[in-house]
Structures are given as C-alpha cells and as structure tokens.
mmCIF file of C-alpha atoms in Angstrom:
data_model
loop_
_atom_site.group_PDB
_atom_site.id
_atom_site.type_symbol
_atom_site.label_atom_id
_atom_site.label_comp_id
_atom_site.label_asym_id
_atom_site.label_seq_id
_atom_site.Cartn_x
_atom_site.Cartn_y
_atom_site.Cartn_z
ATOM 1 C CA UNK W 15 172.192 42.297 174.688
ATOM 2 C CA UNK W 16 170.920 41.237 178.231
ATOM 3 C CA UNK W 17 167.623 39.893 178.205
ATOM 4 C CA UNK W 18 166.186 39.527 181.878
ATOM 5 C CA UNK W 19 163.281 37.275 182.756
ATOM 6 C CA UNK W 20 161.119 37.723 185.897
ATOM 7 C CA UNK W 21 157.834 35.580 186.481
ATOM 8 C CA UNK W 22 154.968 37.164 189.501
ATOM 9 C CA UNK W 23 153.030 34.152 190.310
ATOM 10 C CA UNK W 24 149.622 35.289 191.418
ATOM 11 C CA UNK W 25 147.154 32.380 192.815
ATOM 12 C CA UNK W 26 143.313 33.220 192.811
ATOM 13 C CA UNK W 27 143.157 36.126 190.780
ATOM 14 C CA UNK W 28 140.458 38.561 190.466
ATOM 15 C CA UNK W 29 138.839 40.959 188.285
ATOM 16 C CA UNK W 30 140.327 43.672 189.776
ATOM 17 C CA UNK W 31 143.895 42.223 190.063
ATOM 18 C CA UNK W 32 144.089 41.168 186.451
ATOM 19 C CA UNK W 33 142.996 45.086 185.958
ATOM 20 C CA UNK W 34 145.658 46.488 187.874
ATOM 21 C CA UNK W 35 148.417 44.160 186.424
ATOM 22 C CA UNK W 36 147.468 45.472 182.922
ATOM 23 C CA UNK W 37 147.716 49.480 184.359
ATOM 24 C CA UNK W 38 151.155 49.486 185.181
ATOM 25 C CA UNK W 39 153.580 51.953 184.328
ATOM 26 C CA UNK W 40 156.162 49.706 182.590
ATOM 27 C CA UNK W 41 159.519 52.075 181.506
ATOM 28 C CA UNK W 42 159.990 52.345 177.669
ATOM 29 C CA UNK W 43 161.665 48.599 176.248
ATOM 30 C CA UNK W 44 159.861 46.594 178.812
ATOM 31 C CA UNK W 45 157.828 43.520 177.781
ATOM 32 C CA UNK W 46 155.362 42.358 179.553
ATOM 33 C CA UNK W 47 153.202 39.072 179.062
ATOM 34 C CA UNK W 48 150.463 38.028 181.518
ATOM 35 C CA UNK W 49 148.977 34.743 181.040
ATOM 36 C CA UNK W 50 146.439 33.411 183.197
ATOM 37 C CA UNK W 51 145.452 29.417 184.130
ATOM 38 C CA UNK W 52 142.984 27.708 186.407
ATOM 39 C CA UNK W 53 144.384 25.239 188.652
#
C-alpha cells in the first residue's frame, strides 16, 4: 500500500475559500482533511 501525503497551505482564508475547498470533486479512496488556524 502507498499512502501519499500532500499539504495546500492557504494564508487568510475566507468564507468563500473554506466553501470551495469542501466542494471538490475528490476521486473515490481519497481522504481529505482541512484544518484551519489563526496565526
């Protein structure tokens, strides 16, 4: 089993982009996690 990691670093987030990251089209056996933080 491969298990691939990939990490998007988004800085001042919005409304909207937090929306859009949760509507993607992921392909079937894709994990996603988004976490959020305030600097």
């Amino acid at each position: 089993i491969r298990i691939h990691n990939r990490m998007i670093l988004v800085s001042k987030s919005t409304q909207q982009t937090m929306e859009a990251l949760t509507r993607l089209d992921i392909a079937a056996g894709v994990e996603i996690e988004i976490k959020t933080y305030d600097n």
